[in-house]
Short mmCIF file of N, CA and C in Angstrom, two decimals:
data_model
loop_
_atom_site.label_atom_id
_atom_site.label_comp_id
_atom_site.label_asym_id
_atom_site.label_seq_id
_atom_site.Cartn_x
_atom_site.Cartn_y
_atom_site.Cartn_z
N MET A 1 136.53 107.02 149.76
CA MET A 1 135.43 107.10 148.82
C MET A 1 134.21 106.43 149.44
N GLN A 2 133.10 107.12 149.50
CA GLN A 2 131.91 106.61 150.15
C GLN A 2 131.37 105.35 149.49
N GLU A 3 131.43 105.27 148.15
CA GLU A 3 130.88 104.11 147.45
C GLU A 3 131.48 102.80 147.96
N LEU A 4 132.77 102.84 148.31
CA LEU A 4 133.42 101.61 148.74
C LEU A 4 132.96 101.16 150.12
N GLU A 5 132.30 102.04 150.87
CA GLU A 5 131.74 101.65 152.15
C GLU A 5 130.45 100.86 151.96
N LYS A 6 129.87 100.96 150.80
CA LYS A 6 128.63 100.24 150.53
C LYS A 6 128.94 98.77 150.30
N LYS A 7 128.01 97.91 150.67
CA LYS A 7 128.25 96.47 150.69
C LYS A 7 127.65 95.73 149.50
N ILE A 8 126.74 96.37 148.79
CA ILE A 8 125.98 95.70 147.73
C ILE A 8 126.14 96.49 146.43
N LEU A 9 126.28 95.77 145.33
CA LEU A 9 126.36 96.38 144.01
C LEU A 9 125.28 95.83 143.11
N ASP A 10 124.55 96.72 142.46
CA ASP A 10 123.62 96.37 141.38
C ASP A 10 124.12 97.08 140.14
N PRO A 11 124.94 96.40 139.31
CA PRO A 11 125.58 97.07 138.16
C PRO A 11 124.67 97.28 136.94
N CYS A 12 123.45 96.75 136.99
CA CYS A 12 122.48 96.90 135.89
C CYS A 12 121.13 97.27 136.49
N CYS A 13 121.08 98.32 137.28
CA CYS A 13 119.90 98.59 138.10
C CYS A 13 118.66 98.98 137.31
N GLY A 14 118.83 99.52 136.11
CA GLY A 14 117.66 99.96 135.36
C GLY A 14 116.79 100.86 136.22
N SER A 15 115.49 100.61 136.24
CA SER A 15 114.57 101.42 137.03
C SER A 15 114.38 100.85 138.44
N LYS A 16 115.23 99.91 138.84
CA LYS A 16 115.21 99.33 140.20
C LYS A 16 113.89 98.64 140.49
N MET A 17 113.32 97.98 139.49
CA MET A 17 111.98 97.40 139.58
C MET A 17 111.78 96.42 140.73
N PHE A 18 112.75 95.57 140.99
CA PHE A 18 112.51 94.53 142.01
C PHE A 18 112.95 94.94 143.41
N TRP A 19 113.52 96.11 143.57
CA TRP A 19 113.99 96.56 144.88
C TRP A 19 112.82 97.07 145.71
N PHE A 20 112.73 96.63 146.96
CA PHE A 20 111.73 97.17 147.88
C PHE A 20 112.11 98.58 148.31
N ASP A 21 113.41 98.81 148.54
CA ASP A 21 113.91 100.14 148.90
C ASP A 21 114.83 100.61 147.78
N ARG A 22 114.31 101.45 146.92
CA ARG A 22 115.07 101.92 145.75
C ARG A 22 116.12 102.96 146.10
N ASN A 23 116.23 103.28 147.38
CA ASN A 23 117.25 104.21 147.85
C ASN A 23 118.06 103.58 148.98
N ASN A 24 118.16 102.28 149.00
CA ASN A 24 118.87 101.57 150.05
C ASN A 24 120.29 102.11 150.18
N PRO A 25 120.67 102.61 151.35
CA PRO A 25 121.98 103.23 151.51
C PRO A 25 123.16 102.26 151.43
N ASP A 26 122.90 100.97 151.48
CA ASP A 26 123.97 99.97 151.39
C ASP A 26 124.27 99.55 149.95
N VAL A 27 123.52 100.08 148.99
CA VAL A 27 123.63 99.64 147.59
C VAL A 27 124.19 100.75 146.71
N ILE A 28 125.11 100.35 145.82
CA ILE A 28 125.47 101.22 144.70
C ILE A 28 124.60 100.76 143.54
N PHE A 29 123.72 101.64 143.11
CA PHE A 29 122.88 101.38 141.95
C PHE A 29 123.61 101.96 140.74
N ALA A 30 123.96 101.11 139.79
CA ALA A 30 124.72 101.54 138.61
C ALA A 30 124.03 101.03 137.35
N ASP A 31 124.30 101.70 136.26
CA ASP A 31 123.77 101.28 134.97
C ASP A 31 124.61 101.97 133.90
N ASN A 32 124.42 101.54 132.65
CA ASN A 32 125.19 102.16 131.56
C ASN A 32 124.43 103.31 130.91
N ARG A 33 123.32 103.70 131.54
CA ARG A 33 122.51 104.77 130.96
C ARG A 33 121.71 105.49 132.04
N LYS A 34 121.27 106.68 131.68
CA LYS A 34 120.36 107.47 132.49
C LYS A 34 119.22 107.84 131.56
N LEU A 35 117.97 107.73 132.05
CA LEU A 35 116.83 107.94 131.16
C LEU A 35 115.63 108.42 131.96
N ASP A 36 114.88 109.33 131.40
CA ASP A 36 113.62 109.79 131.96
C ASP A 36 112.70 109.98 130.77
N THR A 37 111.74 109.06 130.60
CA THR A 37 110.90 109.07 129.41
C THR A 37 109.51 108.58 129.75
N THR A 38 108.61 108.78 128.81
CA THR A 38 107.25 108.25 128.92
C THR A 38 107.12 107.13 127.90
N LEU A 39 106.68 105.98 128.37
CA LEU A 39 106.50 104.83 127.48
C LEU A 39 105.21 104.99 126.68
N CYS A 40 105.03 104.16 125.67
CA CYS A 40 103.90 104.29 124.76
C CYS A 40 102.55 104.14 125.46
N ASP A 41 102.52 103.48 126.62
CA ASP A 41 101.26 103.31 127.36
C ASP A 41 101.05 104.41 128.40
N GLY A 42 101.93 105.42 128.40
CA GLY A 42 101.77 106.54 129.31
C GLY A 42 102.55 106.42 130.62
N ARG A 43 103.11 105.24 130.90
CA ARG A 43 103.89 105.09 132.13
C ARG A 43 105.21 105.84 132.01
N THR A 44 105.67 106.36 133.14
CA THR A 44 106.96 107.03 133.20
C THR A 44 108.03 106.00 133.50
N LEU A 45 109.13 106.08 132.79
CA LEU A 45 110.28 105.20 133.05
C LEU A 45 111.45 106.10 133.43
N ILE A 46 111.94 105.89 134.65
CA ILE A 46 113.09 106.66 135.12
C ILE A 46 114.21 105.69 135.46
N ILE A 47 115.34 105.87 134.80
CA ILE A 47 116.56 105.13 135.11
C ILE A 47 117.54 106.17 135.60
N GLU A 48 117.78 106.16 136.90
CA GLU A 48 118.62 107.17 137.52
C GLU A 48 119.61 106.48 138.47
N PRO A 49 120.68 105.92 137.91
CA PRO A 49 121.67 105.23 138.74
C PRO A 49 122.53 106.20 139.55
N ASP A 50 123.15 105.67 140.59
CA ASP A 50 124.12 106.46 141.36
C ASP A 50 125.34 106.79 140.50
N MET A 51 125.67 105.87 139.60
CA MET A 51 126.81 106.07 138.72
C MET A 51 126.59 105.35 137.40
N ILE A 52 127.17 105.90 136.35
CA ILE A 52 127.11 105.30 135.01
C ILE A 52 128.37 104.44 134.85
N ILE A 53 128.18 103.15 134.56
CA ILE A 53 129.31 102.24 134.36
C ILE A 53 129.00 101.24 133.26
N ASP A 54 130.02 100.60 132.76
CA ASP A 54 129.91 99.45 131.88
C ASP A 54 130.17 98.24 132.76
N PHE A 55 129.20 97.35 132.90
CA PHE A 55 129.37 96.23 133.82
C PHE A 55 130.48 95.27 133.40
N ARG A 56 131.06 95.46 132.23
CA ARG A 56 132.19 94.62 131.79
C ARG A 56 133.53 95.19 132.22
N ASN A 57 133.53 96.42 132.73
CA ASN A 57 134.77 97.09 133.12
C ASN A 57 134.44 98.08 134.23
N MET A 58 134.30 97.58 135.46
CA MET A 58 133.82 98.42 136.56
C MET A 58 134.98 99.07 137.32
N PRO A 59 134.75 100.28 137.83
CA PRO A 59 135.80 101.05 138.50
C PRO A 59 135.97 100.70 139.98
N PHE A 60 135.88 99.43 140.32
CA PHE A 60 136.00 99.00 141.71
C PHE A 60 137.17 98.04 141.85
N SER A 61 137.75 98.01 143.03
CA SER A 61 138.84 97.09 143.32
C SER A 61 138.31 95.66 143.40
N ASP A 62 139.21 94.71 143.25
CA ASP A 62 138.86 93.30 143.44
C ASP A 62 138.31 93.12 144.85
N ASN A 63 137.39 92.18 145.00
CA ASN A 63 136.91 91.74 146.32
C ASN A 63 136.33 92.88 147.15
N THR A 64 135.48 93.70 146.55
CA THR A 64 134.93 94.87 147.21
C THR A 64 133.58 94.63 147.89
N PHE A 65 132.68 93.86 147.25
CA PHE A 65 131.29 93.79 147.69
C PHE A 65 130.92 92.45 148.33
N ASN A 66 130.00 92.51 149.30
CA ASN A 66 129.47 91.30 149.95
C ASN A 66 128.40 90.64 149.09
N LEU A 67 127.71 91.42 148.29
CA LEU A 67 126.63 90.91 147.46
C LEU A 67 126.62 91.69 146.15
N VAL A 68 126.51 90.96 145.04
CA VAL A 68 126.30 91.58 143.73
C VAL A 68 124.99 91.04 143.18
N VAL A 69 124.14 91.94 142.72
CA VAL A 69 122.87 91.57 142.10
C VAL A 69 123.02 91.88 140.62
N PHE A 70 123.02 90.83 139.79
CA PHE A 70 123.30 90.98 138.36
C PHE A 70 122.03 90.70 137.56
N ASP A 71 121.46 91.75 137.00
CA ASP A 71 120.24 91.66 136.20
C ASP A 71 120.52 92.28 134.83
N PRO A 72 121.30 91.57 134.01
CA PRO A 72 121.70 92.15 132.72
C PRO A 72 120.55 92.14 131.72
N PRO A 73 120.70 92.89 130.63
CA PRO A 73 119.69 92.79 129.57
C PRO A 73 119.56 91.33 129.12
N HIS A 74 118.36 90.97 128.68
CA HIS A 74 118.13 89.59 128.26
C HIS A 74 117.49 89.50 126.88
N LEU A 75 117.29 90.64 126.25
CA LEU A 75 116.64 90.66 124.94
C LEU A 75 117.68 90.77 123.81
N ILE A 76 117.44 90.01 122.75
CA ILE A 76 118.26 90.15 121.54
C ILE A 76 117.40 90.65 120.37
N HIS A 77 116.08 90.57 120.53
CA HIS A 77 115.16 91.02 119.49
C HIS A 77 114.18 92.02 120.11
N ALA A 78 114.39 93.28 119.84
CA ALA A 78 113.47 94.35 120.25
C ALA A 78 113.85 95.59 119.45
N GLY A 79 112.88 96.34 119.05
CA GLY A 79 113.17 97.57 118.33
C GLY A 79 113.97 98.52 119.21
N GLU A 80 114.95 99.19 118.62
CA GLU A 80 115.83 100.07 119.40
C GLU A 80 115.06 101.13 120.18
N LYS A 81 113.93 101.57 119.66
CA LYS A 81 113.14 102.62 120.33
C LYS A 81 111.91 102.05 121.01
N SER A 82 111.76 100.72 121.05
CA SER A 82 110.59 100.11 121.68
C SER A 82 110.62 100.29 123.19
N TRP A 83 109.45 100.15 123.82
CA TRP A 83 109.40 100.27 125.28
C TRP A 83 110.19 99.15 125.93
N LEU A 84 110.23 97.97 125.32
CA LEU A 84 111.02 96.86 125.87
C LEU A 84 112.50 97.22 125.90
N ALA A 85 113.00 97.80 124.82
CA ALA A 85 114.41 98.19 124.76
C ALA A 85 114.71 99.27 125.79
N LYS A 86 113.80 100.24 125.92
CA LYS A 86 114.00 101.31 126.89
C LYS A 86 114.02 100.77 128.31
N LYS A 87 113.11 99.86 128.60
CA LYS A 87 112.97 99.36 129.97
C LYS A 87 114.06 98.36 130.33
N TYR A 88 114.38 97.44 129.42
CA TYR A 88 115.29 96.34 129.75
C TYR A 88 116.65 96.40 129.07
N GLY A 89 116.80 97.20 128.03
CA GLY A 89 118.04 97.20 127.27
C GLY A 89 118.07 96.04 126.29
N ILE A 90 119.02 96.08 125.37
CA ILE A 90 119.16 95.03 124.35
C ILE A 90 120.59 94.52 124.36
N LEU A 91 120.74 93.22 124.26
CA LEU A 91 122.06 92.61 124.17
C LEU A 91 122.62 92.78 122.75
N PRO A 92 123.93 92.88 122.63
CA PRO A 92 124.52 92.94 121.28
C PRO A 92 124.48 91.56 120.61
N LYS A 93 124.79 91.54 119.33
CA LYS A 93 124.80 90.27 118.59
C LYS A 93 125.73 89.25 119.23
N GLU A 94 126.87 89.73 119.75
CA GLU A 94 127.84 88.85 120.39
C GLU A 94 127.50 88.73 121.90
N TRP A 95 126.24 88.42 122.19
CA TRP A 95 125.74 88.42 123.57
C TRP A 95 126.47 87.45 124.48
N GLU A 96 126.95 86.33 123.94
CA GLU A 96 127.62 85.34 124.80
C GLU A 96 128.87 85.93 125.45
N SER A 97 129.75 86.54 124.66
CA SER A 97 130.98 87.11 125.21
C SER A 97 130.67 88.35 126.06
N TYR A 98 129.65 89.09 125.69
CA TYR A 98 129.22 90.27 126.44
C TYR A 98 128.77 89.87 127.86
N LEU A 99 127.90 88.86 127.94
CA LEU A 99 127.43 88.41 129.26
C LEU A 99 128.54 87.77 130.07
N LYS A 100 129.40 86.99 129.43
CA LYS A 100 130.52 86.36 130.15
C LYS A 100 131.43 87.43 130.74
N ALA A 101 131.75 88.46 129.97
CA ALA A 101 132.61 89.53 130.47
C ALA A 101 131.95 90.22 131.66
N GLY A 102 130.65 90.46 131.58
CA GLY A 102 129.93 91.09 132.68
C GLY A 102 129.87 90.22 133.91
N PHE A 103 129.60 88.93 133.74
CA PHE A 103 129.55 88.01 134.87
C PHE A 103 130.93 87.91 135.53
N ASP A 104 131.97 87.76 134.72
CA ASP A 104 133.33 87.66 135.26
C ASP A 104 133.71 88.92 136.03
N GLU A 105 133.30 90.08 135.54
CA GLU A 105 133.60 91.34 136.22
C GLU A 105 132.83 91.42 137.54
N CYS A 106 131.60 90.96 137.55
CA CYS A 106 130.83 90.92 138.80
C CYS A 106 131.51 90.01 139.82
N MET A 107 132.02 88.88 139.37
CA MET A 107 132.73 87.97 140.27
C MET A 107 134.04 88.59 140.75
N ARG A 108 134.70 89.35 139.92
CA ARG A 108 135.96 90.00 140.31
C ARG A 108 135.74 90.95 141.48
N VAL A 109 134.68 91.74 141.44
CA VAL A 109 134.45 92.74 142.50
C VAL A 109 133.75 92.15 143.73
N LEU A 110 133.31 90.91 143.63
CA LEU A 110 132.67 90.22 144.75
C LEU A 110 133.73 89.66 145.68
N ARG A 111 133.51 89.76 146.98
CA ARG A 111 134.45 89.20 147.95
C ARG A 111 134.39 87.68 147.90
N PRO A 112 135.52 87.00 148.18
CA PRO A 112 135.52 85.54 148.23
C PRO A 112 134.50 85.03 149.24
N GLU A 113 133.88 83.92 148.89
CA GLU A 113 132.88 83.25 149.72
C GLU A 113 131.63 84.11 149.92
N HIS A 114 131.39 85.05 149.03
CA HIS A 114 130.18 85.87 149.08
C HIS A 114 129.31 85.57 147.87
N THR A 115 128.16 86.21 147.80
CA THR A 115 127.09 85.77 146.91
C THR A 115 126.80 86.74 145.77
N LEU A 116 126.55 86.15 144.61
CA LEU A 116 126.05 86.86 143.45
C LEU A 116 124.67 86.28 143.14
N ILE A 117 123.68 87.15 143.08
CA ILE A 117 122.32 86.75 142.69
C ILE A 117 122.11 87.27 141.28
N MET A 118 121.67 86.38 140.39
CA MET A 118 121.45 86.78 139.00
C MET A 118 119.99 86.59 138.65
N LYS A 119 119.42 87.61 138.03
CA LYS A 119 118.05 87.54 137.52
C LYS A 119 118.15 87.37 136.01
N TRP A 120 117.42 86.42 135.48
CA TRP A 120 117.46 86.16 134.04
C TRP A 120 116.07 85.86 133.54
N ASN A 121 115.70 86.41 132.40
CA ASN A 121 114.44 86.07 131.76
C ASN A 121 114.75 85.31 130.48
N GLU A 122 114.17 84.13 130.35
CA GLU A 122 114.51 83.29 129.20
C GLU A 122 113.49 83.36 128.07
N GLN A 123 112.84 84.49 127.94
CA GLN A 123 111.89 84.69 126.84
C GLN A 123 112.58 84.51 125.48
N GLN A 124 113.81 85.03 125.33
CA GLN A 124 114.50 84.96 124.04
C GLN A 124 115.77 84.10 124.08
N ILE A 125 116.40 84.01 125.23
CA ILE A 125 117.59 83.17 125.38
C ILE A 125 117.34 82.24 126.57
N LYS A 126 117.40 80.97 126.33
CA LYS A 126 117.15 79.99 127.40
C LYS A 126 118.23 80.09 128.47
N THR A 127 117.83 79.81 129.68
CA THR A 127 118.76 79.85 130.82
C THR A 127 119.96 78.93 130.58
N VAL A 128 119.72 77.76 130.06
CA VAL A 128 120.80 76.81 129.82
C VAL A 128 121.83 77.39 128.84
N ASP A 129 121.39 78.13 127.84
CA ASP A 129 122.31 78.74 126.88
C ASP A 129 123.08 79.89 127.51
N MET A 130 122.41 80.68 128.36
CA MET A 130 123.10 81.75 129.08
C MET A 130 124.17 81.16 130.00
N LEU A 131 123.85 80.07 130.70
CA LEU A 131 124.82 79.44 131.60
C LEU A 131 126.02 78.88 130.84
N LYS A 132 125.79 78.34 129.65
CA LYS A 132 126.91 77.88 128.81
C LYS A 132 127.81 79.06 128.44
N ALA A 133 127.20 80.20 128.18
CA ALA A 133 127.98 81.38 127.78
C ALA A 133 128.83 81.90 128.93
N ILE A 134 128.30 81.95 130.14
CA ILE A 134 129.07 82.50 131.26
C ILE A 134 130.01 81.48 131.88
N LYS A 135 129.79 80.19 131.57
CA LYS A 135 130.66 79.10 132.03
C LYS A 135 130.68 78.95 133.56
N HIS A 136 129.52 79.16 134.16
CA HIS A 136 129.33 78.93 135.59
C HIS A 136 127.97 78.28 135.76
N LYS A 137 127.83 77.49 136.81
CA LYS A 137 126.51 76.98 137.10
C LYS A 137 126.11 77.44 138.50
N PRO A 138 124.84 77.72 138.68
CA PRO A 138 124.40 78.23 139.96
C PRO A 138 124.40 77.15 141.03
N LEU A 139 124.48 77.59 142.28
CA LEU A 139 124.33 76.68 143.40
C LEU A 139 122.88 76.23 143.49
N PHE A 140 121.97 77.19 143.33
CA PHE A 140 120.54 76.89 143.32
C PHE A 140 119.80 78.05 142.66
N GLY A 141 118.52 77.83 142.40
CA GLY A 141 117.68 78.86 141.81
C GLY A 141 116.31 78.30 141.54
N ASP A 142 115.43 79.12 141.07
CA ASP A 142 114.08 78.64 140.77
C ASP A 142 114.01 78.14 139.33
N ARG A 143 113.03 77.30 139.07
CA ARG A 143 112.89 76.69 137.74
C ARG A 143 111.44 76.72 137.26
N ARG A 144 110.65 77.65 137.76
CA ARG A 144 109.22 77.58 137.50
C ARG A 144 108.68 78.57 136.47
N SER A 145 109.37 79.61 136.20
CA SER A 145 108.82 80.60 135.28
C SER A 145 109.89 81.02 134.28
N LYS A 146 109.54 81.94 133.41
CA LYS A 146 110.52 82.43 132.44
C LYS A 146 111.53 83.37 133.08
N THR A 147 111.17 83.99 134.21
CA THR A 147 112.11 84.81 134.95
C THR A 147 112.73 83.97 136.05
N ARG A 148 114.05 83.84 136.01
CA ARG A 148 114.78 82.98 136.93
C ARG A 148 115.63 83.81 137.88
N TRP A 149 115.75 83.34 139.09
CA TRP A 149 116.66 83.89 140.09
C TRP A 149 117.67 82.80 140.39
N LEU A 150 118.94 83.10 140.21
CA LEU A 150 120.01 82.12 140.35
C LEU A 150 121.02 82.62 141.38
N CYS A 151 121.54 81.70 142.19
CA CYS A 151 122.49 82.06 143.24
C CYS A 151 123.85 81.43 142.96
N PHE A 152 124.89 82.25 142.97
CA PHE A 152 126.27 81.82 142.77
C PHE A 152 127.08 82.26 143.99
N MET A 153 128.18 81.56 144.27
CA MET A 153 129.08 81.98 145.34
C MET A 153 130.50 82.03 144.79
N LYS A 154 131.19 83.12 145.05
CA LYS A 154 132.57 83.25 144.59
C LYS A 154 133.44 82.27 145.37
N GLY A 155 134.21 81.50 144.65
CA GLY A 155 135.12 80.55 145.28
C GLY A 155 134.51 79.18 145.45
N ALA A 156 133.23 79.04 145.19
CA ALA A 156 132.60 77.73 145.32
C ALA A 156 132.91 76.95 144.04
N GLU A 157 133.79 75.97 144.14
CA GLU A 157 134.21 75.22 142.96
C GLU A 157 133.04 74.50 142.28
N LEU A 158 131.95 74.29 143.02
CA LEU A 158 130.78 73.67 142.41
C LEU A 158 130.17 74.57 141.35
N CYS A 159 130.49 75.84 141.35
CA CYS A 159 129.92 76.80 140.39
C CYS A 159 130.64 76.78 139.05
N ARG A 160 131.71 76.07 138.93
CA ARG A 160 132.47 76.07 137.67
C ARG A 160 131.97 74.94 136.78
N ASN A 161 131.78 75.25 135.51
CA ASN A 161 131.42 74.21 134.54
C ASN A 161 132.67 73.56 134.01
#
């Protein structure tokens, strides 16, 4: 299977906003939806993953990827049809268990001693609360804005709360 030859997984790729190469051949771009729409301000939003998956139950073997980039939804308050919901997705009411299941699944498919990078925006849920929910602490990350980049390593006991 060609996908397993790829080294990087982005299980919540959305419109691939932060990727410099949105067609990087080493990446499996996945999401739970496919979308091609025009937002209220006239911008086009295209979510076109390589595969449709639920990041809480991924179709990959344990220890498959060298790098996982985890950018899950971070909103709990947004209208279902709003541009924010379309662009970023909305977390369910039980967001803590939802994010923990997704983080644990990302760690399952990550190879030991390899890296998971997580992007989080704390506009509605503080980073500290998200970290309590997933029960891991990052090795390092930035602390300057509402959008955070956090680095975790599989097997690094320092990452366990």
